[in-house]
mmCIF file of N, CA and C in Angstrom:
data_model
loop_
_atom_site.group_PDB
_atom_site.id
_atom_site.type_symbol
_atom_site.label_atom_id
_atom_site.label_comp_id
_atom_site.label_asym_id
_atom_site.label_seq_id
_atom_site.Cartn_x
_atom_site.Cartn_y
_atom_site.Cartn_z
ATOM 1 N N THR A 1 0.946 -1.318 -0.102
ATOM 2 C CA THR A 1 0.308 -0.085 0.035
ATOM 3 C C THR A 1 0.797 1.162 -0.183
ATOM 4 N N THR A 2 0.578 2.402 -0.722
ATOM 5 C CA THR A 2 1.326 3.367 -0.867
ATOM 6 C C THR A 2 0.689 4.338 0.127
ATOM 7 N N MET A 3 1.649 4.946 0.716
ATOM 8 C CA MET A 3 1.849 5.940 1.746
ATOM 9 C C MET A 3 1.283 7.440 1.065
ATOM 10 N N THR A 4 -0.004 7.818 1.410
ATOM 11 C CA THR A 4 -0.524 9.270 1.152
ATOM 12 C C THR A 4 -0.497 10.076 2.197
ATOM 13 N N THR A 5 -0.717 11.302 2.148
ATOM 14 C CA THR A 5 -0.929 12.496 3.089
ATOM 15 C C THR A 5 -2.046 11.936 4.197
ATOM 16 N N GLY A 6 -3.416 11.391 3.340
ATOM 17 C CA GLY A 6 -4.322 11.202 4.006
ATOM 18 C C GLY A 6 -4.032 10.188 4.926
ATOM 19 N N ARG A 7 -3.688 9.183 4.587
ATOM 20 C CA ARG A 7 -3.190 7.950 5.498
ATOM 21 C C ARG A 7 -1.968 8.192 6.420
ATOM 22 N N PHE A 8 -1.232 9.255 6.023
ATOM 23 C CA PHE A 8 0.101 9.506 7.186
ATOM 24 C C PHE A 8 -0.889 10.320 8.504
ATOM 25 N N HIS A 9 -1.901 11.116 7.852
ATOM 26 C CA HIS A 9 -2.391 12.194 8.740
ATOM 27 C C HIS A 9 -3.670 11.167 9.686
ATOM 28 N N THR A 10 -4.088 9.939 9.267
ATOM 29 C CA THR A 10 -4.721 9.173 9.988
ATOM 30 C C THR A 10 -3.868 8.534 11.037
ATOM 31 N N LEU A 11 -3.119 7.969 10.598
ATOM 32 C CA LEU A 11 -1.533 7.000 11.286
ATOM 33 C C LEU A 11 -1.022 7.948 12.343
ATOM 34 N N TRP A 12 -0.997 9.183 12.361
ATOM 35 C CA TRP A 12 -0.310 9.971 12.953
ATOM 36 C C TRP A 12 -1.642 10.501 14.068
ATOM 37 N N ARG A 13 -2.550 10.817 13.808
ATOM 38 C CA ARG A 13 -3.604 11.082 14.944
ATOM 39 C C ARG A 13 -3.964 10.006 15.660
ATOM 40 N N GLN A 14 -4.207 8.700 14.958
ATOM 41 C CA GLN A 14 -4.426 7.661 15.898
ATOM 42 C C GLN A 14 -3.326 7.169 16.985
ATOM 43 N N THR A 15 -2.188 7.531 16.427
ATOM 44 C CA THR A 15 -0.974 6.976 17.659
ATOM 45 C C THR A 15 -1.156 8.036 18.547
ATOM 46 N N TYR A 16 -1.092 9.251 18.005
ATOM 47 C CA TYR A 16 -1.259 10.431 19.079
ATOM 48 C C TYR A 16 -2.344 10.305 19.993
ATOM 49 N N ASP A 17 -3.841 9.935 19.711
ATOM 50 C CA ASP A 17 -4.884 9.569 20.268
ATOM 51 C C ASP A 17 -4.669 8.415 21.284
ATOM 52 N N TYR A 18 -4.020 7.418 20.718
ATOM 53 C CA TYR A 18 -3.977 6.250 21.527
ATOM 54 C C TYR A 18 -2.751 6.664 22.808
ATOM 55 N N LEU A 19 -1.824 7.149 22.630
ATOM 56 C CA LEU A 19 -0.786 7.513 23.472
ATOM 57 C C LEU A 19 -1.280 8.647 24.482
ATOM 58 N N THR A 20 -1.868 9.621 23.928
ATOM 59 C CA THR A 20 -2.419 10.783 24.940
ATOM 60 C C THR A 20 -3.526 10.314 25.639
ATOM 61 N N ASN A 21 -4.461 10.091 25.003
ATOM 62 C CA ASN A 21 -5.751 9.832 25.689
ATOM 63 C C ASN A 21 -6.196 8.457 26.069
ATOM 64 N N THR A 22 -5.888 7.320 25.318
ATOM 65 C CA THR A 22 -5.929 5.824 26.054
ATOM 66 C C THR A 22 -4.808 5.582 26.834
ATOM 67 N N LYS A 23 -3.872 5.726 26.594
ATOM 68 C CA LYS A 23 -2.596 5.562 27.675
ATOM 69 C C LYS A 23 -2.172 6.523 28.774
ATOM 70 N N GLY A 24 -2.730 7.628 28.421
ATOM 71 C CA GLY A 24 -2.712 9.035 29.372
ATOM 72 C C GLY A 24 -1.245 9.612 29.504
ATOM 73 N N LEU A 25 -0.565 9.160 28.467
ATOM 74 C CA LEU A 25 0.780 9.828 28.308
ATOM 75 C C LEU A 25 0.563 11.313 28.234
ATOM 76 N N ASN A 26 1.007 12.208 29.131
ATOM 77 C CA ASN A 26 0.834 13.649 28.956
ATOM 78 C C ASN A 26 2.251 14.277 28.763
ATOM 79 N N ASN A 27 3.100 13.472 28.882
ATOM 80 C CA ASN A 27 4.699 14.177 29.070
ATOM 81 C C ASN A 27 5.123 13.776 27.886
ATOM 82 N N LEU A 28 4.825 13.993 26.554
ATOM 83 C CA LEU A 28 5.530 13.324 25.126
ATOM 84 C C LEU A 28 5.579 14.648 24.663
ATOM 85 N N LEU A 29 6.635 15.040 23.525
ATOM 86 C CA LEU A 29 6.770 16.050 22.913
ATOM 87 C C LEU A 29 6.710 15.734 21.507
ATOM 88 N N TRP A 30 5.448 16.065 20.654
ATOM 89 C CA TRP A 30 5.177 15.399 19.303
ATOM 90 C C TRP A 30 5.901 16.365 18.557
ATOM 91 N N VAL A 31 6.839 15.856 17.530
ATOM 92 C CA VAL A 31 7.870 16.595 16.816
ATOM 93 C C VAL A 31 7.473 16.047 15.249
ATOM 94 N N PHE A 32 6.950 16.847 14.562
ATOM 95 C CA PHE A 32 7.012 16.881 13.162
ATOM 96 C C PHE A 32 8.198 16.977 12.101
ATOM 97 N N ALA A 33 8.901 16.140 11.681
ATOM 98 C CA ALA A 33 10.342 16.546 11.385
ATOM 99 C C ALA A 33 10.536 15.284 10.019
ATOM 100 N N PRO A 34 9.943 15.863 8.951
ATOM 101 C CA PRO A 34 10.169 15.246 7.501
ATOM 102 C C PRO A 34 11.482 15.538 7.188
ATOM 103 N N SER A 35 12.019 14.802 5.950
ATOM 104 C CA SER A 35 13.250 15.079 5.346
ATOM 105 C C SER A 35 13.089 16.571 5.014
ATOM 106 N N THR A 36 14.585 16.946 4.757
ATOM 107 C CA THR A 36 14.672 18.324 3.977
ATOM 108 C C THR A 36 14.040 18.625 3.012
ATOM 109 N N LYS A 37 14.259 17.776 1.995
ATOM 110 C CA LYS A 37 13.654 17.280 0.916
ATOM 111 C C LYS A 37 12.363 16.737 0.486
ATOM 112 N N GLU A 38 11.300 17.047 0.000
ATOM 113 C CA GLU A 38 10.007 16.303 0.162
ATOM 114 C C GLU A 38 10.714 15.317 -1.087
ATOM 115 N N ARG A 39 10.442 14.046 -1.122
ATOM 116 C CA ARG A 39 10.665 13.199 -2.032
ATOM 117 C C ARG A 39 9.413 12.171 -2.210
ATOM 118 N N SER A 40 8.444 12.413 -1.672
ATOM 119 C CA SER A 40 7.245 11.793 -2.103
ATOM 120 C C SER A 40 6.560 11.810 -3.292
ATOM 121 N N GLY A 41 6.671 13.049 -4.109
ATOM 122 C CA GLY A 41 5.971 13.295 -5.166
ATOM 123 C C GLY A 41 4.678 13.877 -4.955
ATOM 124 N N VAL A 42 4.156 14.005 -3.726
ATOM 125 C CA VAL A 42 2.811 14.332 -3.203
ATOM 126 C C VAL A 42 2.792 16.174 -2.826
ATOM 127 N N GLY A 43 3.825 16.810 -3.181
ATOM 128 C CA GLY A 43 3.752 18.316 -2.782
ATOM 129 C C GLY A 43 4.600 18.361 -1.809
ATOM 130 N N GLY A 44 4.547 19.700 -1.233
ATOM 131 C CA GLY A 44 5.536 20.150 -0.064
ATOM 132 C C GLY A 44 5.522 19.500 1.211
ATOM 133 N N THR A 45 6.516 19.182 1.979
ATOM 134 C CA THR A 45 6.266 18.848 3.346
ATOM 135 C C THR A 45 5.316 19.100 4.089
ATOM 136 N N GLU A 46 4.774 20.318 3.931
ATOM 137 C CA GLU A 46 3.650 20.768 4.864
ATOM 138 C C GLU A 46 2.430 20.165 4.424
ATOM 139 N N ASN A 47 2.142 19.558 3.463
ATOM 140 C CA ASN A 47 1.196 18.785 3.269
ATOM 141 C C ASN A 47 1.104 17.492 3.700
ATOM 142 N N TRP A 48 2.179 17.013 4.433
ATOM 143 C CA TRP A 48 2.105 15.901 5.334
ATOM 144 C C TRP A 48 1.865 16.504 6.904
ATOM 145 N N TYR A 49 1.747 17.794 7.029
ATOM 146 C CA TYR A 49 1.659 17.893 8.515
ATOM 147 C C TYR A 49 0.549 17.573 9.271
ATOM 148 N N PRO A 50 0.129 16.696 10.063
ATOM 149 C CA PRO A 50 -1.070 15.919 10.790
ATOM 150 C C PRO A 50 -1.785 17.242 11.401
ATOM 151 N N GLY A 51 -1.415 18.740 11.755
ATOM 152 C CA GLY A 51 -2.250 19.250 12.277
ATOM 153 C C GLY A 51 -1.747 19.795 13.741
ATOM 154 N N ASP A 52 -2.161 21.067 13.769
ATOM 155 C CA ASP A 52 -1.605 21.899 14.984
ATOM 156 C C ASP A 52 -2.049 21.229 16.429
ATOM 157 N N ASP A 53 -3.081 20.468 16.233
ATOM 158 C CA ASP A 53 -3.640 19.712 17.666
ATOM 159 C C ASP A 53 -2.796 18.535 17.800
ATOM 160 N N TYR A 54 -1.820 18.233 17.032
ATOM 161 C CA TYR A 54 -1.492 17.156 16.969
ATOM 162 C C TYR A 54 0.402 17.049 17.237
ATOM 163 N N VAL A 55 0.854 18.636 17.022
ATOM 164 C CA VAL A 55 2.245 18.493 16.818
ATOM 165 C C VAL A 55 2.623 19.546 17.798
ATOM 166 N N ASP A 56 3.687 19.574 18.622
ATOM 167 C CA ASP A 56 4.191 20.529 19.445
ATOM 168 C C ASP A 56 5.667 21.476 18.798
ATOM 169 N N VAL A 57 6.368 20.765 18.134
ATOM 170 C CA VAL A 57 7.499 21.071 17.519
ATOM 171 C C VAL A 57 7.474 20.775 15.890
ATOM 172 N N ILE A 58 7.960 21.508 15.024
ATOM 173 C CA ILE A 58 8.238 21.188 13.269
ATOM 174 C C ILE A 58 9.877 21.162 13.634
ATOM 175 N N GLY A 59 10.421 20.453 12.535
ATOM 176 C CA GLY A 59 11.832 20.434 12.250
ATOM 177 C C GLY A 59 12.271 19.619 11.425
ATOM 178 N N MET A 60 13.474 19.629 11.099
ATOM 179 C CA MET A 60 13.949 18.879 9.807
ATOM 180 C C MET A 60 15.867 18.675 10.298
ATOM 181 N N SER A 61 16.255 17.822 9.351
ATOM 182 C CA SER A 61 17.460 17.144 9.851
ATOM 183 C C SER A 61 18.535 17.526 9.030
ATOM 184 N N ASN A 62 19.816 17.513 9.633
ATOM 185 C CA ASN A 62 20.912 18.087 8.851
ATOM 186 C C ASN A 62 22.084 17.136 9.166
ATOM 187 N N TYR A 63 22.258 16.584 7.766
ATOM 188 C CA TYR A 63 23.623 15.630 7.659
ATOM 189 C C TYR A 63 24.755 15.969 6.608
ATOM 190 N N LEU A 64 24.663 16.909 6.814
ATOM 191 C CA LEU A 64 25.604 17.928 5.798
ATOM 192 C C LEU A 64 27.012 18.543 6.197
ATOM 193 N N GLY A 65 27.327 17.888 7.193
ATOM 194 C CA GLY A 65 28.388 18.160 7.623
ATOM 195 C C GLY A 65 28.657 19.422 8.533
ATOM 196 N N GLY A 66 27.432 19.842 8.967
ATOM 197 C CA GLY A 66 27.099 20.961 9.729
ATOM 198 C C GLY A 66 26.835 22.183 8.824
ATOM 199 N N THR A 67 26.641 21.988 7.268
ATOM 200 C CA THR A 67 26.160 22.874 6.716
ATOM 201 C C THR A 67 25.328 22.619 5.728
ATOM 202 N N THR A 68 24.450 23.674 5.169
ATOM 203 C CA THR A 68 23.346 23.483 4.486
ATOM 204 C C THR A 68 23.434 24.281 3.103
ATOM 205 N N THR A 69 22.923 23.772 2.197
ATOM 206 C CA THR A 69 22.865 24.684 1.104
ATOM 207 C C THR A 69 21.594 25.524 1.038
ATOM 208 N N GLN A 70 21.651 26.990 0.379
ATOM 209 C CA GLN A 70 20.913 27.735 0.478
ATOM 210 C C GLN A 70 19.476 26.907 -0.219
ATOM 211 N N ASP A 71 19.450 26.163 -1.151
ATOM 212 C CA ASP A 71 18.215 25.602 -1.228
ATOM 213 C C ASP A 71 17.608 25.036 -0.339
ATOM 214 N N ASP A 72 18.444 24.190 0.932
ATOM 215 C CA ASP A 72 18.078 23.724 2.075
ATOM 216 C C ASP A 72 17.517 24.632 2.862
ATOM 217 N N ARG A 73 18.080 25.741 3.028
ATOM 218 C CA ARG A 73 18.067 27.354 4.046
ATOM 219 C C ARG A 73 16.438 27.257 3.509
ATOM 220 N N ASP A 74 16.195 27.619 2.164
ATOM 221 C CA ASP A 74 14.835 28.307 1.695
ATOM 222 C C ASP A 74 13.896 27.246 2.026
ATOM 223 N N ASP A 75 14.376 25.657 1.743
ATOM 224 C CA ASP A 75 13.145 24.823 2.149
ATOM 225 C C ASP A 75 12.594 25.152 3.613
ATOM 226 N N GLN A 76 13.533 25.040 4.455
ATOM 227 C CA GLN A 76 12.965 24.906 5.745
ATOM 228 C C GLN A 76 12.641 26.575 6.009
ATOM 229 N N LEU A 77 13.245 27.407 5.542
ATOM 230 C CA LEU A 77 12.476 28.676 5.889
ATOM 231 C C LEU A 77 10.937 28.632 5.271
ATOM 232 N N ALA A 78 10.666 28.070 4.191
ATOM 233 C CA ALA A 78 9.261 27.944 3.521
ATOM 234 C C ALA A 78 8.540 27.089 4.664
ATOM 235 N N PHE A 79 8.891 26.125 5.061
ATOM 236 C CA PHE A 79 8.465 25.095 6.035
ATOM 237 C C PHE A 79 7.943 25.684 7.001
ATOM 238 N N THR A 80 8.891 26.522 7.816
ATOM 239 C CA THR A 80 8.666 27.542 8.938
ATOM 240 C C THR A 80 7.701 28.310 8.704
ATOM 241 N N GLN A 81 7.580 28.744 7.335
ATOM 242 C CA GLN A 81 6.460 30.245 7.200
ATOM 243 C C GLN A 81 5.114 29.449 6.999
ATOM 244 N N ALA A 82 5.125 28.058 6.295
ATOM 245 C CA ALA A 82 3.823 27.199 6.287
ATOM 246 C C ALA A 82 3.071 27.162 7.543
ATOM 247 N N ILE A 83 4.109 26.724 8.486
ATOM 248 C CA ILE A 83 3.437 26.162 9.895
ATOM 249 C C ILE A 83 4.062 27.186 10.902
ATOM 250 N N PRO A 84 3.593 28.363 10.901
ATOM 251 C CA PRO A 84 4.416 29.750 11.591
ATOM 252 C C PRO A 84 4.302 29.556 12.941
ATOM 253 N N ASN A 85 3.109 28.666 13.447
ATOM 254 C CA ASN A 85 2.787 29.015 15.019
ATOM 255 C C ASN A 85 3.203 27.575 15.926
ATOM 256 N N LYS A 86 4.659 26.948 15.345
ATOM 257 C CA LYS A 86 5.182 25.938 15.958
ATOM 258 C C LYS A 86 6.769 26.360 16.062
ATOM 259 N N PRO A 87 7.177 25.983 17.091
ATOM 260 C CA PRO A 87 8.790 26.298 17.249
ATOM 261 C C PRO A 87 9.397 25.210 16.226
ATOM 262 N N PHE A 88 10.642 25.597 15.463
ATOM 263 C CA PHE A 88 11.468 24.904 14.608
ATOM 264 C C PHE A 88 12.591 24.257 15.355
ATOM 265 N N ALA A 89 13.079 22.982 14.797
ATOM 266 C CA ALA A 89 14.247 22.216 15.393
ATOM 267 C C ALA A 89 14.724 21.691 14.496
ATOM 268 N N ILE A 90 16.066 21.637 14.573
ATOM 269 C CA ILE A 90 17.073 20.902 13.959
ATOM 270 C C ILE A 90 17.005 19.508 14.314
ATOM 271 N N THR A 91 16.129 18.464 14.389
ATOM 272 C CA THR A 91 15.989 17.389 14.892
ATOM 273 C C THR A 91 16.895 16.287 14.981
ATOM 274 N N GLU A 92 17.776 16.207 13.896
ATOM 275 C CA GLU A 92 18.753 15.488 13.947
ATOM 276 C C GLU A 92 19.840 15.881 13.084
ATOM 277 N N CYS A 93 20.959 16.113 13.605
ATOM 278 C CA CYS A 93 22.220 16.404 13.353
ATOM 279 C C CYS A 93 23.465 15.646 13.540
ATOM 280 N N CYS A 94 24.338 15.635 12.601
ATOM 281 C CA CYS A 94 25.830 14.871 12.888
ATOM 282 C C CYS A 94 26.672 15.194 11.783
ATOM 283 N N ARG A 95 27.565 14.528 11.771
ATOM 284 C CA ARG A 95 28.671 13.966 11.230
ATOM 285 C C ARG A 95 28.107 12.807 10.127
ATOM 286 N N ASN A 96 28.015 12.680 8.811
ATOM 287 C CA ASN A 96 27.913 11.537 8.182
ATOM 288 C C ASN A 96 28.812 10.561 8.472
ATOM 289 N N GLY A 97 28.926 9.161 8.484
ATOM 290 C CA GLY A 97 29.825 8.020 8.628
ATOM 291 C C GLY A 97 30.972 8.488 7.702
ATOM 292 N N ASN A 98 30.795 8.925 6.447
ATOM 293 C CA ASN A 98 31.954 9.152 5.901
ATOM 294 C C ASN A 98 32.639 10.518 5.716
ATOM 295 N N GLU A 99 32.301 11.499 6.753
ATOM 296 C CA GLU A 99 32.825 12.559 6.737
ATOM 297 C C GLU A 99 33.707 12.476 7.799
ATOM 298 N N SER A 100 35.307 12.468 7.721
ATOM 299 C CA SER A 100 36.384 12.619 8.491
ATOM 300 C C SER A 100 36.613 13.780 9.050
ATOM 301 N N ASN A 101 36.150 15.248 8.481
ATOM 302 C CA ASN A 101 36.604 16.432 8.843
ATOM 303 C C ASN A 101 35.551 17.198 9.658
ATOM 304 N N TYR A 102 34.484 16.409 10.108
ATOM 305 C CA TYR A 102 33.292 17.223 10.616
ATOM 306 C C TYR A 102 33.623 18.265 11.910
ATOM 307 N N ASP A 103 33.557 19.373 11.772
ATOM 308 C CA ASP A 103 33.824 20.346 12.794
ATOM 309 C C ASP A 103 32.905 20.894 13.336
ATOM 310 N N ASN A 104 32.612 20.929 14.800
ATOM 311 C CA ASN A 104 31.356 21.491 15.592
ATOM 312 C C ASN A 104 31.547 22.903 15.513
ATOM 313 N N SER A 105 32.706 23.805 15.056
ATOM 314 C CA SER A 105 32.472 25.112 14.934
ATOM 315 C C SER A 105 31.696 25.546 13.624
ATOM 316 N N VAL A 106 31.799 24.612 12.562
ATOM 317 C CA VAL A 106 31.252 24.919 11.368
ATOM 318 C C VAL A 106 29.768 24.992 11.637
ATOM 319 N N PHE A 107 29.159 24.018 12.430
ATOM 320 C CA PHE A 107 27.924 23.774 12.787
ATOM 321 C C PHE A 107 27.407 24.893 13.489
ATOM 322 N N LEU A 108 28.079 25.235 14.454
ATOM 323 C CA LEU A 108 27.889 26.217 15.237
ATOM 324 C C LEU A 108 27.587 27.693 14.263
ATOM 325 N N ASP A 109 28.404 27.956 13.491
ATOM 326 C CA ASP A 109 28.579 29.119 12.529
ATOM 327 C C ASP A 109 27.298 29.009 11.668
ATOM 328 N N GLU A 110 27.075 28.038 11.247
ATOM 329 C CA GLU A 110 25.505 27.656 10.076
ATOM 330 C C GLU A 110 24.497 28.055 11.342
ATOM 331 N N LEU A 111 24.567 27.699 12.462
ATOM 332 C CA LEU A 111 23.311 28.178 13.250
ATOM 333 C C LEU A 111 23.223 29.412 13.887
ATOM 334 N N THR A 112 24.240 30.292 14.142
ATOM 335 C CA THR A 112 24.130 31.514 14.421
ATOM 336 C C THR A 112 23.848 32.455 13.011
ATOM 337 N N ASP A 113 24.393 31.893 12.028
ATOM 338 C CA ASP A 113 24.669 32.604 10.369
ATOM 339 C C ASP A 113 23.102 32.306 9.964
ATOM 340 N N ASN A 114 22.810 31.378 10.010
ATOM 341 C CA ASN A 114 21.586 31.409 9.201
ATOM 342 C C ASN A 114 20.212 30.564 10.104
ATOM 343 N N TYR A 115 20.462 30.134 11.271
ATOM 344 C CA TYR A 115 19.008 29.603 11.985
ATOM 345 C C TYR A 115 18.775 30.472 13.266
ATOM 346 N N GLN A 116 18.639 31.426 13.142
ATOM 347 C CA GLN A 116 18.849 32.058 14.862
ATOM 348 C C GLN A 116 17.110 31.711 15.141
ATOM 349 N N TYR A 117 16.276 31.012 14.262
ATOM 350 C CA TYR A 117 15.114 30.858 14.861
ATOM 351 C C TYR A 117 14.826 29.515 15.380
ATOM 352 N N VAL A 118 15.979 28.600 15.114
ATOM 353 C CA VAL A 118 16.194 27.304 15.771
ATOM 354 C C VAL A 118 16.116 27.156 17.388
ATOM 355 N N SER A 119 14.945 26.248 17.767
ATOM 356 C CA SER A 119 14.646 26.251 19.208
ATOM 357 C C SER A 119 15.611 25.338 19.807
ATOM 358 N N TYR A 120 15.871 24.245 19.318
ATOM 359 C CA TYR A 120 16.744 23.368 19.712
ATOM 360 C C TYR A 120 17.436 22.544 18.447
ATOM 361 N N PHE A 121 18.597 21.881 19.192
ATOM 362 C CA PHE A 121 19.137 20.612 17.940
ATOM 363 C C PHE A 121 19.663 19.511 18.598
ATOM 364 N N MET A 122 19.587 18.151 18.164
ATOM 365 C CA MET A 122 19.631 17.225 18.578
ATOM 366 C C MET A 122 20.790 16.567 17.822
ATOM 367 N N PHE A 123 22.103 16.022 18.415
ATOM 368 C CA PHE A 123 23.080 15.215 17.771
ATOM 369 C C PHE A 123 22.444 13.951 17.600
ATOM 370 N N TRP A 124 22.631 13.219 16.532
ATOM 371 C CA TRP A 124 22.262 11.824 16.142
ATOM 372 C C TRP A 124 23.296 10.809 16.127
ATOM 373 N N LYS A 125 24.038 10.169 16.974
ATOM 374 C CA LYS A 125 25.302 9.489 16.863
ATOM 375 C C LYS A 125 25.248 8.556 16.067
ATOM 376 N N ASP A 126 26.404 8.566 15.088
ATOM 377 C CA ASP A 126 26.477 7.808 13.957
ATOM 378 C C ASP A 126 27.769 7.117 14.653
ATOM 379 N N SER A 127 28.731 7.185 13.631
ATOM 380 C CA SER A 127 30.214 6.369 14.401
ATOM 381 C C SER A 127 30.906 7.257 15.035
ATOM 382 N N LYS A 128 30.527 8.475 15.140
ATOM 383 C CA LYS A 128 31.494 9.438 16.391
ATOM 384 C C LYS A 128 30.191 10.018 17.156
ATOM 385 N N ALA A 129 30.617 10.344 18.163
ATOM 386 C CA ALA A 129 29.631 11.264 19.254
ATOM 387 C C ALA A 129 30.419 12.904 18.877
ATOM 388 N N PRO A 130 29.464 13.752 18.961
ATOM 389 C CA PRO A 130 29.605 15.163 18.602
ATOM 390 C C PRO A 130 31.133 15.489 19.371
ATOM 391 N N THR A 131 30.991 15.154 20.393
ATOM 392 C CA THR A 131 32.240 15.394 21.314
ATOM 393 C C THR A 131 33.799 14.862 20.852
ATOM 394 N N GLU A 132 33.796 13.953 19.892
ATOM 395 C CA GLU A 132 34.821 13.081 19.205
ATOM 396 C C GLU A 132 35.191 13.783 18.049
ATOM 397 N N SER A 133 34.481 15.018 17.756
ATOM 398 C CA SER A 133 34.675 15.877 16.617
ATOM 399 C C SER A 133 35.386 17.206 16.972
ATOM 400 N N PRO A 134 36.105 17.788 16.155
ATOM 401 C CA PRO A 134 37.099 19.118 16.840
ATOM 402 C C PRO A 134 36.105 20.133 17.046
ATOM 403 N N ASN A 135 36.392 21.067 17.870
ATOM 404 C CA ASN A 135 35.682 21.944 18.782
ATOM 405 C C ASN A 135 34.219 21.578 19.084
ATOM 406 N N ALA A 136 34.260 20.488 19.687
ATOM 407 C CA ALA A 136 33.025 20.331 20.486
ATOM 408 C C ALA A 136 32.923 21.287 21.561
ATOM 409 N N SER A 137 33.877 21.704 22.421
ATOM 410 C CA SER A 137 33.775 22.491 23.265
ATOM 411 C C SER A 137 33.581 23.888 23.018
ATOM 412 N N VAL A 138 33.556 24.288 21.614
ATOM 413 C CA VAL A 138 33.529 25.545 21.172
ATOM 414 C C VAL A 138 31.888 25.461 20.945
ATOM 415 N N LEU A 139 31.355 24.663 20.317
ATOM 416 C CA LEU A 139 29.928 24.624 20.273
ATOM 417 C C LEU A 139 29.261 24.366 21.629
ATOM 418 N N PHE A 140 29.742 23.343 22.188
ATOM 419 C CA PHE A 140 28.693 23.202 23.669
ATOM 420 C C PHE A 140 28.980 24.410 24.786
ATOM 421 N N ASN A 141 29.886 25.322 24.758
ATOM 422 C CA ASN A 141 30.072 26.028 25.574
ATOM 423 C C ASN A 141 29.778 27.724 25.110
ATOM 424 N N ASP A 142 29.351 27.551 23.637
ATOM 425 C CA ASP A 142 29.119 28.964 23.459
ATOM 426 C C ASP A 142 27.794 29.682 24.080
ATOM 427 N N PRO A 143 27.855 30.835 24.408
ATOM 428 C CA PRO A 143 26.968 31.532 25.162
ATOM 429 C C PRO A 143 25.350 31.342 24.549
ATOM 430 N N LEU A 144 25.151 31.202 23.499
ATOM 431 C CA LEU A 144 23.889 31.080 22.992
ATOM 432 C C LEU A 144 23.391 29.631 22.949
ATOM 433 N N ILE A 145 24.107 28.485 23.610
ATOM 434 C CA ILE A 145 23.813 27.178 23.751
ATOM 435 C C ILE A 145 23.559 26.625 25.067
ATOM 436 N N ASP A 146 22.364 26.123 25.179
ATOM 437 C CA ASP A 146 22.212 25.805 26.904
ATOM 438 C C ASP A 146 22.141 24.242 26.531
ATOM 439 N N ASN A 147 23.063 23.481 27.184
ATOM 440 C CA ASN A 147 23.241 22.510 27.155
ATOM 441 C C ASN A 147 22.754 21.443 28.389
ATOM 442 N N ARG A 148 22.150 21.908 29.180
ATOM 443 C CA ARG A 148 21.982 20.924 30.471
ATOM 444 C C ARG A 148 21.110 19.913 30.115
#
């Protein structure tokens, strides 16, 4: 069966209803984070958005060595403008497995130069933890970063 936006909305909402209403879990953060590039052929990523009542945060991933292209930044900005009433996060970021020169200061520059509207970012460990890449202390000790 092919996934459609309608099926996705139904699945998301049923999952939300089951976990929050049936199971009573009220400490979940619902994050809608599609791929940076829409690959489904069904229109923009905002078409997959299940609705404000079912999402707390919107976000996208960054696995480009800490940098993004202007097209990626434009896509992400358009995404935040299409869903303006939710905080935006970089929901997954880290070095790609084949990147030997990942530098955390490059990611920090990307954040401060192009993503002032980001609420949070989360590293997703591949073969190396973020602290194993150069300039981890520069990133995590920057005054704009709250790493508690």
